[in-house]
Coordinates of C-alpha atoms and ligand atoms in Angstrom, one line a residue:
X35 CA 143.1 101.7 86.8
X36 CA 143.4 106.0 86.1
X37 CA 141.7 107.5 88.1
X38 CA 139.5 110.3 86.9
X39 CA 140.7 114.0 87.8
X40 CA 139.1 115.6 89.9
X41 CA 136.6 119.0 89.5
X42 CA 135.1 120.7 92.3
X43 CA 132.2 123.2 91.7
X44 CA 130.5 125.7 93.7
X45 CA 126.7 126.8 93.4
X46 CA 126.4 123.4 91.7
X47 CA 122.7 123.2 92.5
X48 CA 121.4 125.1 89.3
X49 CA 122.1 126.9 86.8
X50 CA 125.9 127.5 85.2
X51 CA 127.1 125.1 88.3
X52 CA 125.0 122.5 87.0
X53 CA 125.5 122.8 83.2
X54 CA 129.5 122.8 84.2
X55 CA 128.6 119.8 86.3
X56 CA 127.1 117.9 83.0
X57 CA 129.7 118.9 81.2
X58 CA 132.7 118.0 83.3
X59 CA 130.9 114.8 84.0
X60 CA 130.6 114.1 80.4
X61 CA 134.4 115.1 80.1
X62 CA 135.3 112.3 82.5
X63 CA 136.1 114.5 85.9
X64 CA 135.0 112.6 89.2
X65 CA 132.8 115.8 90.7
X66 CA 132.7 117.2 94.3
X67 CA 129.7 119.1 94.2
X68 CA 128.5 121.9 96.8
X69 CA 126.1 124.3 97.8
X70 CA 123.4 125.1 100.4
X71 CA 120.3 123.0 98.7
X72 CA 120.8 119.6 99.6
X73 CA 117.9 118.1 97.8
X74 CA 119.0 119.5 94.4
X75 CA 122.5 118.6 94.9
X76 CA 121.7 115.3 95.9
X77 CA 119.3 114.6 93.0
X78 CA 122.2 116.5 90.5
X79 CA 124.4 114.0 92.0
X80 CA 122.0 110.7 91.6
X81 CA 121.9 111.6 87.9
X82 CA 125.4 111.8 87.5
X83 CA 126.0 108.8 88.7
X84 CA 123.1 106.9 86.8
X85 CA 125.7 108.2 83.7
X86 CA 128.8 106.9 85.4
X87 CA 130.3 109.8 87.3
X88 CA 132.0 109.7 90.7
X89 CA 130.3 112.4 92.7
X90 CA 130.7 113.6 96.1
X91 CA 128.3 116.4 97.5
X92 CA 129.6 118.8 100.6
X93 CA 126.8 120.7 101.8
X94 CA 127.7 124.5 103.1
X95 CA 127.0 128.1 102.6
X96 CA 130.4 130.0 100.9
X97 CA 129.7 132.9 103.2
X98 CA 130.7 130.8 106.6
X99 CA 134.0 130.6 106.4
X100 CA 134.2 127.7 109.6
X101 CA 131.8 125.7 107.5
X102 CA 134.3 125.7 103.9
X103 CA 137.4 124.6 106.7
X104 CA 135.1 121.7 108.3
X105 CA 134.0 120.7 104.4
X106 CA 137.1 121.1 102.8
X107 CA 138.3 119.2 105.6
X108 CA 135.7 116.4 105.3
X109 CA 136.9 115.0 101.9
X110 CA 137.7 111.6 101.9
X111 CA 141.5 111.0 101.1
X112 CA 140.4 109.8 97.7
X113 CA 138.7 112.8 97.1
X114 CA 141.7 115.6 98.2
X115 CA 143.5 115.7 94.5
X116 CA 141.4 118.2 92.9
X117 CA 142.7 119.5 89.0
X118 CA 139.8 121.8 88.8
X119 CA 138.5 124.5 91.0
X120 CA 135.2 126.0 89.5
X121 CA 134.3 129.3 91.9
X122 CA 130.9 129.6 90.3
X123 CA 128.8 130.3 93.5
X124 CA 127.1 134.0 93.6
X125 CA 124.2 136.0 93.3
X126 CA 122.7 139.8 92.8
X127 CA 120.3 140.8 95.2
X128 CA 117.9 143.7 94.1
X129 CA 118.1 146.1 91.4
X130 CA 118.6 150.1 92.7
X131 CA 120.1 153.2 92.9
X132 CA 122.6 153.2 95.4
X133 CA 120.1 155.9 97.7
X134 CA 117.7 152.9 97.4
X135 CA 120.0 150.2 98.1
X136 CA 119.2 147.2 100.9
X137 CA 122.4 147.1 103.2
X138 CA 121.5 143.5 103.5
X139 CA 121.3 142.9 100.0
X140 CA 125.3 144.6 99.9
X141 CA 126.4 142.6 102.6
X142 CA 125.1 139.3 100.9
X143 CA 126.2 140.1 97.5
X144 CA 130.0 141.1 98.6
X145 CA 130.1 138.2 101.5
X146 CA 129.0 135.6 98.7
X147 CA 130.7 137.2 95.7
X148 CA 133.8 138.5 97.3
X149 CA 135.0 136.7 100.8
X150 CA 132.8 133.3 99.7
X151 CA 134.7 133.0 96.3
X152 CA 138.5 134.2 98.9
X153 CA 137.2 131.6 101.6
X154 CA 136.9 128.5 99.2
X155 CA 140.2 129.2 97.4
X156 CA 142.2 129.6 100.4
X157 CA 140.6 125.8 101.9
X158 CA 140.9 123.8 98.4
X159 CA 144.3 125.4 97.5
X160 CA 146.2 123.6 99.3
X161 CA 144.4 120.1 97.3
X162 CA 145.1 121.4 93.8
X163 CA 147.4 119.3 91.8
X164 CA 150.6 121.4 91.2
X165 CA 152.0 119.4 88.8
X166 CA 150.9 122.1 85.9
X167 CA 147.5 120.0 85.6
X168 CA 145.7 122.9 88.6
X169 CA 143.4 125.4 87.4
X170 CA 141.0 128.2 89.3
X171 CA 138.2 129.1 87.0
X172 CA 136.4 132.0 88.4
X173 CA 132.8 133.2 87.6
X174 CA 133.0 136.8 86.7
X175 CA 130.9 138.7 84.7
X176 CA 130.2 141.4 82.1
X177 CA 129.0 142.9 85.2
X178 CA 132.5 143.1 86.5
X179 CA 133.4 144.7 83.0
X180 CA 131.0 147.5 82.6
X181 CA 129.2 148.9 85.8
X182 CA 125.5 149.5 84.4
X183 CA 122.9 151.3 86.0
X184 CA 121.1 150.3 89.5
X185 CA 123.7 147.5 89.8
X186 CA 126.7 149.4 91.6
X187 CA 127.2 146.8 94.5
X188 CA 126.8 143.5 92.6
X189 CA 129.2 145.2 89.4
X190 CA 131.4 146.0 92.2
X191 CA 131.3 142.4 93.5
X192 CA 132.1 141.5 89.9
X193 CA 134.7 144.1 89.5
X194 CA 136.5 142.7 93.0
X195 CA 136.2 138.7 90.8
X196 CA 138.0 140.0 88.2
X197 CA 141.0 141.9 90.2
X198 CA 141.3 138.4 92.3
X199 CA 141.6 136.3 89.2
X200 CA 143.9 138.5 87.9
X201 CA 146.0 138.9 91.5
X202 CA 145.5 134.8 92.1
X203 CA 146.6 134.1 88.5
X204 CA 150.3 136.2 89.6
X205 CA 150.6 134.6 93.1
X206 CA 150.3 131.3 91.6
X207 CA 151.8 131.6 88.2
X208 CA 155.2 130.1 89.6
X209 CA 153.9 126.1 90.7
X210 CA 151.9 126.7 87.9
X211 CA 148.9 126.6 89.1
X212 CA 146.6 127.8 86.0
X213 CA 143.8 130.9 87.1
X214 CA 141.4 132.3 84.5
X215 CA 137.5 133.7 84.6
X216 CA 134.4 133.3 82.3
X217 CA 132.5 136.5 82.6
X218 CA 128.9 136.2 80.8
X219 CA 126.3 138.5 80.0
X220 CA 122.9 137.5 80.7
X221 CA 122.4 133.9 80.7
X222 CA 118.6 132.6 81.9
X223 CA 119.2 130.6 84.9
X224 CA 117.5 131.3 88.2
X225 CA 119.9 134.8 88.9
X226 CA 117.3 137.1 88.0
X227 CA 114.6 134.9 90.5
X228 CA 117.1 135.3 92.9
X229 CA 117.8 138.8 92.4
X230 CA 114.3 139.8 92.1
X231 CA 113.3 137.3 95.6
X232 CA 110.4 134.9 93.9
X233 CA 109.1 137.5 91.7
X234 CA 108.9 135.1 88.5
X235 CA 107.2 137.8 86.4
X236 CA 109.8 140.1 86.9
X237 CA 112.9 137.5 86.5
X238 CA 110.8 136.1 83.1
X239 CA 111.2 139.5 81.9
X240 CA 114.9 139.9 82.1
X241 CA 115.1 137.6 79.1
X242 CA 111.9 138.6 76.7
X243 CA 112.3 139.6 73.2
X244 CA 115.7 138.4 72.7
X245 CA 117.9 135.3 72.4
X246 CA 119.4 135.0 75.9
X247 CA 123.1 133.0 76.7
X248 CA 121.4 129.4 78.5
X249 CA 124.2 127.6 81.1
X250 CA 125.2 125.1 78.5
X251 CA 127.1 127.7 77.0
X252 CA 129.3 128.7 79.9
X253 CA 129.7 125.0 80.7
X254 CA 131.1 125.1 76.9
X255 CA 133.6 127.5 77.7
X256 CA 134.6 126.3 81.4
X257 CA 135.5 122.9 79.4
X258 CA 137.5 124.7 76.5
X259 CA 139.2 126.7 78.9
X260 CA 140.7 124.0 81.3
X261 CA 141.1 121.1 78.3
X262 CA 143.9 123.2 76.9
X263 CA 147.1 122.2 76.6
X264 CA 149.1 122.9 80.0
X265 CA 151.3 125.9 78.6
X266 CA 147.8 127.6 77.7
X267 CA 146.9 129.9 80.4
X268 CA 143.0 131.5 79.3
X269 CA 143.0 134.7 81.5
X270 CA 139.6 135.4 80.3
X271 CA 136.6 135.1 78.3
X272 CA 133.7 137.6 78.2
X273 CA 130.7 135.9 76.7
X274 CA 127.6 137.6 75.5
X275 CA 124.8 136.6 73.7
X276 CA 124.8 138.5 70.4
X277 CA 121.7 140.7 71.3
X278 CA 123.5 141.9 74.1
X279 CA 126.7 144.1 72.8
X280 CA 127.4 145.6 76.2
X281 CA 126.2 145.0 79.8
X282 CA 123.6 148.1 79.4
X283 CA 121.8 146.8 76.1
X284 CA 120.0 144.4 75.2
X285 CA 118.7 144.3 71.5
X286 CA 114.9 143.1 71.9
X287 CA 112.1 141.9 69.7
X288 CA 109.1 144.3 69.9
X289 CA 110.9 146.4 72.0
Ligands
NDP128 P1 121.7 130.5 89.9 O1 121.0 131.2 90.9 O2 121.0 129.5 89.0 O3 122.9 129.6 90.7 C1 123.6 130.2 91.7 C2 124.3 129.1 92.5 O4 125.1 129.7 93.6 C3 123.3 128.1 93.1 O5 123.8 126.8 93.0 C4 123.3 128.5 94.6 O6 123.1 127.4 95.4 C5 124.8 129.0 94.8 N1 124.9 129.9 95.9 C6 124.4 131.1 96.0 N2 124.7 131.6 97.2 C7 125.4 130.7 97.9 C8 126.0 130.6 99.2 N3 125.9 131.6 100.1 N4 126.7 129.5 99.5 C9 126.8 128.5 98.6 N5 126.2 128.5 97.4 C10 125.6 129.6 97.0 O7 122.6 131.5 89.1 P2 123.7 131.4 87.9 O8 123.9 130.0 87.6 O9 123.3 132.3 86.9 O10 124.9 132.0 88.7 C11 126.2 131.4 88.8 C12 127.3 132.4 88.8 O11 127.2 133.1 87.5 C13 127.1 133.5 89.8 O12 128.4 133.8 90.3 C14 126.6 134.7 89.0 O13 127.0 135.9 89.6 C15 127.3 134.5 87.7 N6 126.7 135.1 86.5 C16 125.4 134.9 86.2 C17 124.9 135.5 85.0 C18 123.5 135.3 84.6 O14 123.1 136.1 83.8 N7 122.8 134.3 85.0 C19 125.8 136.4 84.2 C20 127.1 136.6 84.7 C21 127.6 135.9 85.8 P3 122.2 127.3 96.7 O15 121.1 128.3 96.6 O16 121.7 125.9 96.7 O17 123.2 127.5 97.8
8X3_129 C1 124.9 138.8 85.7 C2 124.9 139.7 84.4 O1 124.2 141.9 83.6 O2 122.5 140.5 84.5 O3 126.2 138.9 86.2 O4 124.0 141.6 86.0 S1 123.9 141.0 84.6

């Protein structure tokens, strides 16, 4: 019997890591699945397997790096040949000018964003095939493009994904171990609760009056990216929803 390769996704609990969950699930990848939510990850999981899917969950915050050693560590033996590293977990926290800023919103934003995304690359590494079938997909974003207003420390965050992908994608150019990123404008998912702490009024509003990117469409490209052939390298795709030319506008309805 083959046995199905292997795809391990951060911040699988909702949004993009879910959709890429799906997706890879629907593509035939066995799935570890992480983040801090247990209940969601679990009941992710339970569906996934209801459709066939191998799934194991590891349950840990991206932040502590003791806790990615003892999970990484944790995988079964059956489980430690992994094609597919998605580093989708992150999060903006707040929305102003840097004399206005939360320090603690910083520190979350560039522990989860930067060091999280640094601490579970340097534990799986070592499990990614390197036979030329490996691949790191990073979550960027057009926020790591284009710095827009009242954003500074997550764009910086962003900014810091996109020179790692492209300093990863060197360093490991040479087992070949494949590195790209998938850097999406707005796309409705729980981000803007998160950023805005519960305030459902306020994340609802991020997305009025125009036709926002939904995770299914990341997923879409996370699979096109990795199902190419293994000489195809995608360093990057920036994807917007057409209402959105840049990271600063947004064309809306009524607006
Ligand atoms: P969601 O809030 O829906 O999902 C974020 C995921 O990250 C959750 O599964 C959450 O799980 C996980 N996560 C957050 N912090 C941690 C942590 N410290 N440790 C472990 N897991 C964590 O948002 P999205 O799906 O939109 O976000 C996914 C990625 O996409 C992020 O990197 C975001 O920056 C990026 N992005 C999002 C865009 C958007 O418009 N939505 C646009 C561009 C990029 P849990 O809380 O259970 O730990
Ligand atoms: C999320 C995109 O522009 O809402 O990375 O910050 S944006």
């Amino acid at each position: 019997m083959t046995q199905a390769p292997i795809a391990m996704i951060t911040g699988a609990s909702s949004g993009i890591g879910e959709a890429t969950a799906r997706a890879l699930a629907d593509a035939g990848y066995a799935l570890i699945l992480t983040a801090r939510r247990s209940d969601k990850l679990e009941a992710l999981a339970e569906k996934l397997r209801a459709i066939g899917a191998s799934v194991h969950t590891l349950v840990f915050d991206v932040r502590d790096e003791a806790a990615v050693e003892a999970a990484v560590t944790s995988l079964p033996e059956s489980w430690r040949s992994i094609r597919v590293l998605v580093n989708n977990a992150g999060l903006a926290l707040g929305l102003s000018p840097i004399d206005k800023g939360n320090p603690d919103h910083w520190e979350t934003m560039l522990d989860t964003n930067v060091k999280g995304l640094l601490h579970v690359t340097r534990f799986v590494l070592p499990l990614i095939n390197k036979d030329g079938s490996g691949h790191i997909v990073n979550i960027g974003s057009i926020a790591g493009k284009q710095v827009y207003a009242n954003g500074a420390v997550y764009c910086a965050s962003k900014y810091a994904v996109d020179a790692l992908t492209q300093g990863i994608r060197i360093d490991l150019a040479h087992i070949p171990i494949r590195v790209g990123s998938v850097c999406p404008g707005a796309v409705e998912t729980e981000f803007s609760l998160v950023r805005f702490e519960g305030n459902a009024e306020k994340a609802a509003s991020v997305y009025q009056g125009f036709e926002n990117l939904v995770a299914a469409d990341i997923a879409d490209a996370i699979c096109w990216m990795i199902s190419r052939p293994k000489h195809v390298n995608i360093n990057d795709i920036v994807i917007m929803p057409t209402a959105q030319p840049n990271a600063s506008t947004i064309l809306r309805k009524n607006a």
